[in-house]
CSV table of C-alpha atoms in Angstrom, one decimal:
chain,number,residue,atom,x,y,z
A,1,MET,CA,-22.4,-52.9,-31.7
A,2,GLU,CA,-18.9,-52.5,-33.2
A,3,SER,CA,-20.2,-50.1,-35.8
A,4,ARG,CA,-21.9,-47.9,-33.2
A,5,LEU,CA,-18.6,-47.8,-31.2
A,6,ALA,CA,-16.7,-46.9,-34.4
A,7,ARG,CA,-19.1,-44.1,-35.1
A,8,ALA,CA,-18.8,-42.8,-31.5
A,9,ASP,CA,-15.0,-42.9,-31.7
A,10,SER,CA,-15.1,-41.0,-35.0
A,11,HIS,CA,-17.1,-38.2,-33.4
A,12,GLU,CA,-14.8,-37.9,-30.5
A,13,SER,CA,-11.5,-38.1,-32.3
A,14,GLN,CA,-9.4,-35.0,-33.3
A,15,THR,CA,-6.8,-34.5,-36.0
A,16,ALA,CA,-3.4,-33.3,-35.0
A,17,SER,CA,-4.1,-29.9,-36.4
A,18,GLU,CA,-7.3,-29.6,-34.5
A,19,PHE,CA,-5.6,-30.6,-31.3
A,20,ILE,CA,-2.9,-28.0,-31.8
A,21,ASP,CA,-5.4,-25.3,-32.5
A,22,SER,CA,-7.4,-26.1,-29.4
A,23,GLN,CA,-4.2,-26.1,-27.3
A,24,LEU,CA,-3.3,-22.7,-28.7
A,25,GLN,CA,-6.7,-21.4,-27.9
A,26,LEU,CA,-6.4,-22.6,-24.3
A,27,GLU,CA,-3.0,-20.9,-24.1
A,28,ALA,CA,-4.5,-17.7,-25.4
A,29,ASP,CA,-7.2,-17.8,-22.7
A,30,ALA,CA,-4.4,-18.4,-20.1
A,31,ARG,CA,-2.5,-15.4,-21.5
A,32,GLU,CA,-5.6,-13.3,-21.1
A,33,ALA,CA,-5.8,-14.3,-17.4
A,34,LEU,CA,-2.0,-13.8,-16.9
A,35,PRO,CA,-1.2,-11.0,-19.3
A,36,TYR,CA,2.4,-10.3,-18.2
A,37,ALA,CA,5.4,-12.3,-19.3
A,38,PHE,CA,7.0,-14.3,-16.6
A,39,ASP,CA,10.3,-15.4,-18.1
A,40,HIS,CA,12.6,-13.0,-16.3
A,41,CYS,CA,13.3,-12.5,-12.6
A,42,THR,CA,13.5,-8.9,-11.5
A,43,GLN,CA,16.5,-9.6,-9.2
A,44,PRO,CA,19.1,-8.3,-11.7
A,45,LEU,CA,17.2,-5.0,-11.8
A,46,GLY,CA,17.9,-4.2,-8.1
A,47,PRO,CA,15.4,-2.6,-5.7
A,48,LEU,CA,12.1,-1.7,-7.3
A,49,ARG,CA,8.6,-0.9,-6.3
A,50,GLN,CA,6.9,-4.0,-7.6
A,51,SER,CA,4.3,-6.6,-7.0
A,52,LEU,CA,5.4,-9.2,-4.4
A,53,PHE,CA,4.4,-12.6,-3.2
A,54,SER,CA,5.3,-14.5,-0.1
A,55,CYS,CA,5.6,-18.3,-0.4
A,56,LEU,CA,4.1,-20.1,2.6
A,57,THR,CA,5.1,-23.5,1.2
A,58,CYS,CA,8.8,-22.6,1.1
A,59,ASN,CA,8.7,-20.5,4.3
A,60,PRO,CA,5.8,-21.8,6.6
A,61,PRO,CA,5.2,-19.1,9.2
A,62,PRO,CA,5.1,-20.1,12.9
A,63,ASN,CA,1.8,-20.2,14.8
A,64,SER,CA,2.9,-17.4,17.2
A,65,PRO,CA,3.8,-14.0,15.7
A,66,SER,CA,6.5,-13.7,18.4
A,67,ASP,CA,8.4,-16.7,17.1
A,68,PRO,CA,11.5,-16.2,14.9
A,69,TYR,CA,10.8,-16.3,11.2
A,70,THR,CA,12.8,-15.7,8.0
A,71,PRO,CA,10.5,-13.8,5.6
A,72,ALA,CA,11.0,-13.7,1.8
A,73,GLY,CA,9.3,-12.0,-1.1
A,74,VAL,CA,9.4,-13.1,-4.7
A,75,CYS,CA,8.5,-11.2,-7.9
A,76,TYR,CA,5.6,-11.7,-10.2
A,77,SER,CA,7.6,-13.9,-12.6
A,78,CYS,CA,9.0,-16.1,-9.9
A,79,SER,CA,5.6,-16.5,-8.3
A,80,ILE,CA,4.4,-18.3,-11.5
A,81,ALA,CA,7.5,-19.9,-12.9
A,82,CYS,CA,9.2,-21.0,-9.7
A,83,HIS,CA,6.4,-21.1,-7.1
A,84,GLY,CA,3.3,-21.6,-9.3
A,85,GLU,CA,2.1,-24.8,-7.5
A,86,HIS,CA,2.9,-23.4,-4.0
A,87,GLU,CA,0.7,-21.6,-1.5
A,88,LEU,CA,1.3,-17.9,-2.0
A,89,VAL,CA,0.2,-14.7,-0.3
A,90,GLU,CA,-0.1,-11.7,-2.6
A,91,LEU,CA,1.4,-8.6,-1.0
A,92,PHE,CA,0.8,-6.3,-4.0
A,93,ASN,CA,3.2,-3.4,-4.6
A,94,ARG,CA,6.1,-2.8,-2.2
A,95,ARG,CA,8.8,-0.2,-2.6
A,96,ASN,CA,12.6,-0.7,-2.8
A,97,PHE,CA,12.5,-4.5,-2.8
A,98,THR,CA,14.8,-7.0,-4.6
A,99,CYS,CA,13.4,-10.4,-5.4
A,100,ASP,CA,14.5,-13.1,-2.8
A,101,CYS,CA,14.0,-16.1,-5.1
A,102,GLY,CA,17.1,-18.2,-5.3
A,103,THR,CA,18.7,-16.7,-2.2
A,104,THR,CA,19.4,-18.0,1.3
A,105,ARG,CA,16.0,-16.8,2.5
A,106,LEU,CA,14.4,-19.6,0.6
A,107,PRO,CA,15.3,-23.3,0.7
A,108,ALA,CA,17.8,-24.6,-1.9
A,109,THR,CA,15.1,-27.1,-2.9
A,110,SER,CA,13.1,-24.2,-4.4
A,111,PRO,CA,15.7,-22.6,-6.8
A,112,CYS,CA,15.1,-19.7,-9.2
A,113,THR,CA,14.6,-21.2,-12.6
A,114,LEU,CA,14.7,-17.8,-14.4
A,115,ARG,CA,18.1,-16.3,-13.6
A,116,ILE,CA,21.5,-17.1,-15.1
A,117,ASP,CA,23.7,-19.2,-12.8
A,118,PRO,CA,26.9,-17.1,-12.5
A,119,VAL,CA,29.0,-20.3,-12.2
A,120,THR,CA,27.7,-22.2,-15.2
A,121,GLY,CA,26.5,-19.3,-17.2
A,122,VAL,CA,23.3,-21.3,-17.9
A,123,LYS,CA,19.7,-20.2,-17.1
A,124,GLY,CA,18.7,-21.8,-13.7
A,125,PRO,CA,18.5,-23.4,-11.3
A,126,VAL,CA,20.0,-20.7,-9.0
A,127,HIS,CA,19.9,-21.1,-5.2
A,128,SER,CA,21.7,-20.0,-2.0
A,129,GLN,CA,22.7,-16.6,-3.3
A,130,ILE,CA,23.1,-13.7,-0.8
A,131,ALA,CA,19.9,-11.9,-0.3
A,132,ALA,CA,19.6,-8.1,-0.7
A,133,LYS,CA,20.4,-6.4,2.6
A,134,ASP,CA,18.2,-3.4,2.1
A,135,ASN,CA,14.9,-5.3,1.8
A,136,THR,CA,12.4,-4.6,4.6
A,137,TYR,CA,9.7,-7.0,5.8
A,138,ASN,CA,6.6,-6.8,7.9
A,139,GLN,CA,4.0,-9.1,9.3
A,140,ASN,CA,2.4,-9.4,5.9
A,141,PHE,CA,5.1,-11.9,4.8
A,142,ARG,CA,3.7,-14.2,7.6
A,143,ASN,CA,0.2,-13.8,6.1
A,144,ARG,CA,-0.8,-11.5,9.0
A,145,PHE,CA,-2.3,-8.1,8.2
A,146,CYS,CA,-3.6,-5.0,9.8
A,147,GLY,CA,-3.1,-3.7,13.4
A,148,CYS,CA,-5.2,-6.6,14.6
A,149,GLY,CA,-2.5,-9.0,13.2
A,150,GLU,CA,-5.1,-11.5,11.9
A,151,VAL,CA,-4.1,-14.3,9.5
A,152,TYR,CA,-5.6,-13.6,6.1
A,153,ASP,CA,-8.0,-16.2,4.7
A,154,ALA,CA,-9.1,-15.4,1.2
A,155,HIS,CA,-12.1,-17.8,1.5
A,156,THR,CA,-13.6,-16.0,4.5
A,157,GLU,CA,-12.3,-12.4,4.2
A,158,LYS,CA,-14.9,-10.5,2.3
A,159,GLY,CA,-14.4,-6.9,3.3
A,160,THR,CA,-12.2,-4.1,1.8
A,161,MET,CA,-8.8,-3.4,3.2
A,162,PHE,CA,-6.7,-0.3,2.6
A,163,GLN,CA,-3.0,-0.1,2.2
A,164,CYS,CA,-1.1,2.5,4.2
A,165,LEU,CA,1.3,4.8,2.3
A,166,GLY,CA,4.0,3.5,4.7
A,167,LEU,CA,6.1,6.3,6.3
A,168,ALA,CA,7.9,4.0,8.7
A,169,GLY,CA,8.8,0.3,8.9
A,170,GLU,CA,7.9,-2.0,11.8
A,171,THR,CA,11.3,-1.5,13.4
A,172,GLU,CA,10.6,2.2,13.4
A,173,GLY,CA,7.2,2.0,15.0
A,174,GLY,CA,5.3,2.2,11.7
A,175,CYS,CA,3.4,-0.5,9.7
A,176,GLY,CA,5.6,-0.9,6.6
A,177,GLU,CA,2.9,-0.5,4.0
A,178,ASP,CA,0.5,-2.8,5.8
A,179,TRP,CA,-3.1,-3.4,4.7
A,180,TRP,CA,-5.8,-2.3,7.2
A,181,HIS,CA,-9.4,-3.1,8.1
A,182,PRO,CA,-11.4,0.1,8.3
A,183,GLU,CA,-12.7,-0.7,11.8
A,184,CYS,CA,-9.1,-1.4,13.1
A,185,VAL,CA,-8.0,2.1,11.8
A,186,LEU,CA,-10.6,3.5,14.2
A,187,GLY,CA,-9.8,1.2,17.0
A,188,LEU,CA,-13.1,-0.6,16.9
A,189,GLY,CA,-11.5,-4.0,16.4
A,190,ARG,CA,-12.7,-6.9,14.3
A,191,SER,CA,-15.7,-7.4,16.6
A,192,TRP,CA,-17.4,-4.5,14.9
A,193,SER,CA,-17.3,-6.2,11.5
A,194,ARG,CA,-18.5,-9.6,12.9
A,195,LYS,CA,-21.3,-7.9,14.7
A,196,LYS,CA,-22.4,-6.2,11.4
A,197,LYS,CA,-22.4,-9.5,9.6
A,198,ASN,CA,-24.7,-11.0,12.2
A,199,GLU,CA,-27.2,-8.2,11.7
A,200,PHE,CA,-28.2,-9.6,8.3
A,201,PRO,CA,-29.8,-13.1,8.8
A,202,LEU,CA,-29.3,-15.7,6.2
A,203,GLU,CA,-33.0,-16.3,5.8
A,204,ALA,CA,-33.5,-12.8,4.4
A,205,THR,CA,-31.7,-13.9,1.2
A,206,HIS,CA,-33.7,-17.0,0.5
A,207,ASP,CA,-36.7,-15.3,-1.2
A,208,HIS,CA,-34.6,-14.1,-4.2
A,209,LEU,CA,-31.8,-16.7,-4.0
A,210,SER,CA,-33.9,-19.9,-3.8
A,211,ASN,CA,-31.7,-21.6,-6.3
A,212,ASP,CA,-28.4,-20.9,-4.5
A,213,THR,CA,-26.7,-23.1,-2.0
A,214,GLU,CA,-26.3,-22.1,1.6
A,215,GLU,CA,-22.7,-21.2,1.0
A,216,THR,CA,-23.4,-19.0,-2.0
A,217,ALA,CA,-26.2,-17.2,-0.2
A,218,GLU,CA,-23.9,-16.6,2.7
A,219,GLU,CA,-21.2,-15.1,0.4
A,220,ASN,CA,-23.8,-12.9,-1.3
A,221,ARG,CA,-25.2,-11.7,2.0
A,222,GLN,CA,-21.8,-10.7,3.3
A,223,GLY,CA,-20.9,-9.0,0.0
A,224,GLU,CA,-24.1,-7.0,-0.4
A,225,HIS,CA,-24.5,-5.8,3.2
A,226,ALA,CA,-21.7,-6.0,5.7
A,227,ASP,CA,-18.8,-5.5,3.4
A,228,GLU,CA,-20.3,-2.4,1.8
A,229,GLU,CA,-20.8,-0.6,5.1
A,230,LEU,CA,-17.9,1.4,6.5
A,231,PRO,CA,-17.7,2.1,10.2
A,232,PRO,CA,-18.9,5.5,11.4
A,233,GLY,CA,-16.1,8.1,11.0
A,234,PHE,CA,-14.3,6.3,8.2
A,235,PRO,CA,-14.2,8.3,4.9
A,236,THR,CA,-15.8,6.9,1.8
A,237,GLU,CA,-13.4,5.6,-0.9
A,238,ASP,CA,-14.1,8.5,-3.3
A,239,GLU,CA,-13.1,11.1,-0.6
A,240,PHE,CA,-9.4,10.2,-0.5
A,241,GLU,CA,-6.5,8.9,-2.6
A,242,THR,CA,-4.5,7.2,0.1
A,243,PHE,CA,-4.0,7.2,3.8
A,244,VAL,CA,-1.3,7.1,6.5
A,245,CYS,CA,-2.1,4.9,9.5
A,246,TYR,CA,-1.8,6.0,13.0
A,247,LYS,CA,1.3,4.0,13.6
A,248,CYS,CA,3.2,5.8,10.8
A,249,VAL,CA,1.8,9.1,11.9
A,250,ASP,CA,3.0,8.5,15.5
A,251,ALA,CA,6.4,7.6,14.0
A,252,ASN,CA,6.4,11.0,12.1
A,253,PRO,CA,4.5,13.4,14.4
A,254,TRP,CA,5.4,16.4,12.3
A,255,ILE,CA,2.8,15.3,9.7
A,256,LYS,CA,-0.1,15.6,12.2
A,257,ARG,CA,-0.4,19.4,11.7
A,258,TYR,CA,-1.6,18.9,8.1
A,259,ALA,CA,-4.8,17.3,9.3
A,260,SER,CA,-7.8,19.3,8.0
A,261,SER,CA,-5.6,21.6,5.9
A,262,THR,CA,-5.9,21.9,2.1
A,263,GLY,CA,-5.4,18.5,0.6
A,264,PHE,CA,-6.1,16.5,3.8
A,265,LEU,CA,-9.3,15.3,5.4
A,266,SER,CA,-10.2,15.8,9.0
A,267,PRO,CA,-8.2,13.4,11.3
A,268,VAL,CA,-9.6,10.0,12.0
A,269,LEU,CA,-8.8,9.2,15.6
A,270,HIS,CA,-7.7,5.8,16.8
A,271,THR,CA,-9.3,5.2,20.2
A,272,ASP,CA,-7.8,1.8,20.9
A,273,LYS,CA,-11.1,0.8,22.5
A,274,GLU,CA,-13.5,-1.6,20.9
A,275,THR,CA,-16.3,-0.2,22.9
A,276,SER,CA,-15.9,3.3,21.4
A,277,ASN,CA,-18.1,4.6,18.7
A,278,GLY,CA,-15.0,5.4,16.6
A,279,HIS,CA,-16.3,8.8,15.3
A,280,ALA,CA,-13.7,11.1,13.9
A,281,GLU,CA,-13.5,14.5,15.4
A,282,PRO,CA,-12.7,17.3,13.0
A,283,VAL,CA,-10.1,19.9,13.9
A,284,ASN,CA,-11.5,23.5,14.2
A,285,ALA,CA,-9.3,24.9,11.4
A,286,GLU,CA,-10.1,26.3,8.1
A,287,PRO,CA,-7.9,25.4,5.1
A,288,LEU,CA,-5.5,28.2,4.2
A,289,GLU,CA,-6.5,30.5,1.3
A,290,GLU,CA,-5.2,29.2,-2.0
A,291,GLY,CA,-4.1,32.7,-3.1
A,292,GLY,CA,-0.4,33.0,-2.6
A,293,SER,CA,-0.2,29.9,-0.5
A,294,LYS,CA,1.7,27.8,-3.1
A,295,GLU,CA,4.5,30.4,-3.2
A,296,ASP,CA,4.6,30.4,0.6
A,297,ARG,CA,5.0,26.6,0.6
A,298,ASN,CA,8.0,26.9,-1.6
A,299,GLY,CA,9.6,29.3,0.8
A,300,GLU,CA,8.9,32.5,-1.1
A,301,CYS,CA,6.9,35.6,-0.2
A,302,THR,CA,4.7,37.1,-3.0
A,303,ASP,CA,3.8,40.4,-1.3
A,304,ASP,CA,6.3,42.8,0.2
A,305,LYS,CA,3.7,44.6,2.2
A,306,SER,CA,2.3,41.4,3.7
A,307,LYS,CA,5.9,40.3,4.4
A,308,ASN,CA,6.6,43.5,6.3
A,309,GLN,CA,3.4,43.1,8.3
A,310,THR,CA,4.2,39.5,9.1
A,311,LEU,CA,7.8,40.4,10.3
A,312,ALA,CA,6.4,43.2,12.4
A,313,SER,CA,3.8,41.1,14.1
A,314,LEU,CA,6.3,38.2,14.7
A,315,SER,CA,8.8,40.6,16.1
A,316,GLU,CA,6.3,41.9,18.7
A,317,SER,CA,4.9,38.5,19.6
A,318,ASN,CA,8.3,36.8,19.9
A,319,LEU,CA,10.3,39.6,21.6
A,320,GLU,CA,9.9,38.2,25.1
A,321,SER,CA,10.4,34.6,24.1
A,322,ARG,CA,13.8,35.2,22.5
A,323,PRO,CA,16.9,34.3,24.5
A,324,PRO,CA,18.9,37.3,25.7
A,325,SER,CA,21.8,36.4,23.5
A,326,THR,CA,19.7,37.2,20.4
A,327,SER,CA,19.2,40.9,21.4
A,328,LEU,CA,22.2,43.2,21.3
A,329,LYS,CA,20.2,46.0,22.9
A,330,ARG,CA,19.1,43.9,25.8
A,331,ARG,CA,22.6,42.6,26.4
A,332,ALA,CA,23.9,46.2,26.5
A,333,GLU,CA,21.3,47.2,29.1
A,334,GLU,CA,22.1,44.2,31.3
A,335,ASP,CA,25.8,45.0,31.1
A,336,GLY,CA,25.1,48.6,32.1
A,337,GLU,CA,26.4,50.0,28.9
A,338,GLU,CA,24.9,52.8,26.9
A,339,GLU,CA,22.7,51.9,24.0
A,340,SER,CA,24.7,54.0,21.6
A,341,GLU,CA,27.9,52.0,22.2
A,342,ILE,CA,26.5,48.9,20.6
A,343,PRO,CA,24.6,49.4,17.4
A,344,VAL,CA,21.2,47.8,17.1
A,345,GLN,CA,20.5,46.0,13.8
A,346,PRO,CA,17.0,44.6,13.9
A,347,LYS,CA,17.2,43.3,10.4
A,348,LYS,CA,19.9,40.8,11.5
A,349,ILE,CA,17.9,39.4,14.4
A,350,ARG,CA,17.0,35.8,13.6
A,351,LEU,CA,13.3,35.2,14.5
A,352,GLU,CA,12.2,31.9,16.0
A,353,THR,CA,9.3,31.7,13.6
A,354,ASN,CA,10.0,31.5,9.8
A,355,PRO,CA,7.6,34.0,8.1
A,356,HIS,CA,7.9,32.0,4.9
A,357,CYS,CA,6.9,28.7,6.4
A,358,TYR,CA,3.4,27.5,5.5
A,359,TYR,CA,3.7,24.7,8.0
A,360,GLU,CA,4.1,27.1,11.0
A,361,ARG,CA,0.8,28.8,10.1
A,362,LEU,CA,-1.1,25.5,10.6
A,363,PRO,CA,-2.9,24.8,13.9
A,364,GLU,CA,-1.0,22.9,16.5
A,365,ALA,CA,-1.1,19.1,16.2
A,366,ARG,CA,-3.6,17.1,18.2
A,367,PRO,CA,-2.2,15.0,21.0
A,368,GLU,CA,-4.4,11.9,20.2
A,369,SER,CA,-3.2,9.1,18.0
A,370,LEU,CA,-4.8,9.6,14.6
A,371,SER,CA,-4.7,8.5,10.9
A,372,LEU,CA,-4.4,10.9,8.0
A,373,PHE,CA,-6.5,10.6,4.8
A,374,LEU,CA,-4.9,12.4,1.9
A,375,LYS,CA,-6.9,13.8,-1.0
A,376,GLU,CA,-5.9,13.7,-4.7
A,377,GLY,CA,-3.2,16.3,-5.3
A,378,PHE,CA,-2.1,16.3,-1.6
A,379,ARG,CA,1.6,16.5,-2.6
A,380,ASP,CA,1.1,20.1,-3.8
A,381,HIS,CA,0.2,21.2,-0.4
A,382,PHE,CA,3.2,20.3,1.7
A,383,CYS,CA,5.5,23.1,2.8
A,384,ARG,CA,8.8,23.0,1.0
A,385,CYS,CA,10.7,25.7,2.9
A,386,GLY,CA,14.2,25.1,4.1
A,387,ASN,CA,13.0,23.9,7.5
A,388,CYS,CA,10.3,21.5,6.3
A,389,TYR,CA,11.9,20.0,3.2
A,390,PRO,CA,14.2,17.6,5.1
A,391,ASN,CA,11.1,15.8,6.5
A,392,LEU,CA,9.8,15.3,3.0
A,393,ARG,CA,13.1,14.3,1.6
A,394,GLU,CA,13.1,11.2,3.9
A,395,HIS,CA,9.9,10.1,2.3
A,396,PRO,CA,10.0,10.5,-1.5
A,397,GLN,CA,6.5,9.1,-1.8
A,398,LEU,CA,5.3,12.4,-0.3
A,399,LEU,CA,7.1,14.4,-3.0
A,400,GLU,CA,6.0,12.7,-6.1
A,401,GLU,CA,3.8,9.8,-7.2
A,402,GLU,CA,5.7,6.5,-7.2
A,403,GLU,CA,6.1,4.4,-10.3
A,404,SER,CA,5.6,0.6,-10.0
A,405,TYR,CA,7.5,-1.8,-12.2
A,406,GLU,CA,5.3,-4.0,-14.4
A,407,PRO,CA,6.7,-6.9,-16.4
A,408,PRO,CA,6.4,-6.6,-20.2
A,409,LEU,CA,3.2,-7.9,-21.7
A,410,SER,CA,3.2,-11.4,-22.9
A,411,GLU,CA,3.5,-11.3,-26.7
A,412,GLU,CA,2.1,-14.0,-29.0
A,413,ASP,CA,4.6,-15.2,-31.6
A,414,GLU,CA,2.8,-16.2,-34.8
A,415,ASN,CA,5.8,-18.3,-35.8
A,416,VAL,CA,5.7,-20.5,-32.7
A,417,ARG,CA,3.2,-23.3,-32.7
A,418,GLY,CA,3.4,-24.2,-29.0
A,419,SER,CA,4.7,-23.1,-25.6
A,420,VAL,CA,8.3,-21.9,-25.1
A,421,GLY,CA,10.3,-22.6,-22.0
A,422,THR,CA,9.8,-25.1,-19.2
A,423,GLY,CA,6.2,-26.3,-19.2
A,424,SER,CA,3.2,-25.1,-21.1
A,425,LEU,CA,1.8,-21.7,-20.5
A,426,LEU,CA,-1.5,-23.4,-19.9
A,427,ASP,CA,0.0,-25.7,-17.3
A,428,ARG,CA,1.7,-22.9,-15.5
A,429,GLY,CA,-1.4,-20.8,-15.8
A,430,GLU,CA,-3.6,-23.5,-14.3
A,431,ALA,CA,-1.1,-24.0,-11.4
A,432,ALA,CA,-1.2,-20.2,-10.8
A,433,LEU,CA,-5.0,-20.2,-10.8
A,434,ASN,CA,-5.0,-22.4,-7.8
A,435,ASN,CA,-3.9,-19.4,-5.7
A,436,VAL,CA,-7.0,-17.6,-4.6
A,437,ASP,CA,-5.3,-14.2,-4.0
A,438,ARG,CA,-3.9,-13.9,-7.5
A,439,VAL,CA,-7.3,-14.8,-9.0
A,440,ARG,CA,-9.0,-12.2,-6.9
A,441,ALA,CA,-6.5,-9.6,-8.1
A,442,ILE,CA,-7.2,-10.5,-11.7
A,443,GLY,CA,-10.9,-9.9,-10.9
A,444,MET,CA,-12.5,-13.1,-12.2
A,445,PRO,CA,-14.0,-15.8,-10.1
A,446,PRO,CA,-11.9,-19.0,-10.1
A,447,PRO,CA,-14.7,-21.4,-11.3
A,448,LEU,CA,-15.5,-19.1,-14.3
A,449,LEU,CA,-11.8,-18.8,-15.2
A,450,ARG,CA,-11.1,-22.5,-14.9
A,451,ASN,CA,-14.1,-23.3,-17.1
A,452,ARG,CA,-12.9,-20.9,-19.7
A,453,LEU,CA,-9.5,-22.7,-19.7
A,454,ARG,CA,-10.9,-26.2,-19.8
A,455,ASN,CA,-14.1,-26.0,-21.9
């Protein structure tokens, strides 16, 4: 008996070198799952467009959305190093945000372990610092999303959500870069999605999923059928690059006129009625011709002949609509003076319509509440004349594509035979994997990833 136990122990034992090698391999697997370094907080870098997380453990949201709440967002590094074992909500990229970790927006019991304490000059723990005043927050920090305001549950939420480009914050009537269910964009409500899920009975999957459990079959059924179907009137994903929700459009009504023009899909109407069919109604407008249109959008006219014709037609059509003070000839006639006494200088008359403005040649905006879906290259088709550019200047994301900050990739040091910093990379990676949202963003199922780390 003793000899058999001794042989068994010899088979299960490891040398120190073998143990270290296995630990390093596990850390390599963890590094593959979490490729970015998480040893520096982004707070010293100031406001950035960066990936954010909301910690529900440190800041539990109230049950009612109307109750007061102090939201906070932490950067990628702090989500792992400082909040790795907490319940986190991944918010993905948000613009102009400074990390809140170690500030008064979070409890002092959850300090930032990555920043230098200005008092001691030592790295961490830092807490109770003044938070950035320019950070903006929306309902997502409470784990509520979309116009429906539902609490997000990663275990039950199977459908695709789309992030609005965000032209206005919640305090301005917009959504603040919220994530939307397609059916809620149309005004159909969540009942449409639930109805679609009920149209595919669970029994239909049993013939080819006989070895799966009821739970697995349910997940497959939802993923294969209900989640792939978009509501009628909602564009397919390959038709647009991004979209602006109806809330942000209503807060910036000037952008409505671009619907159906070059670079933009037909408007998707928001009916605000769950009984509506939600179909989008196209605007009866043809995109402007590409020839010469780009010069017009920049406030220049490329053809003198067409410019003269445009000025002539505008002068005739706007003559009656101009106020009397803009016409020296009319003023002379009303005062009973002779026309010859006051010289008429038509070239100095300021027309109400800018002949160089591409925007004014677009059809009038529709009165309904609508969302805009923007095609690839849409930024090239905004009018940039003197009258229109101020609207664009307020929203730099409309002028050029935004750059998002990414932490440096985690580099493996061949001279280091173990983890550096507080806690093993494996340990912190395992703690981070307990958060479902982050794992889904990585794109690997949690059971598979955990097995790779443990086996």
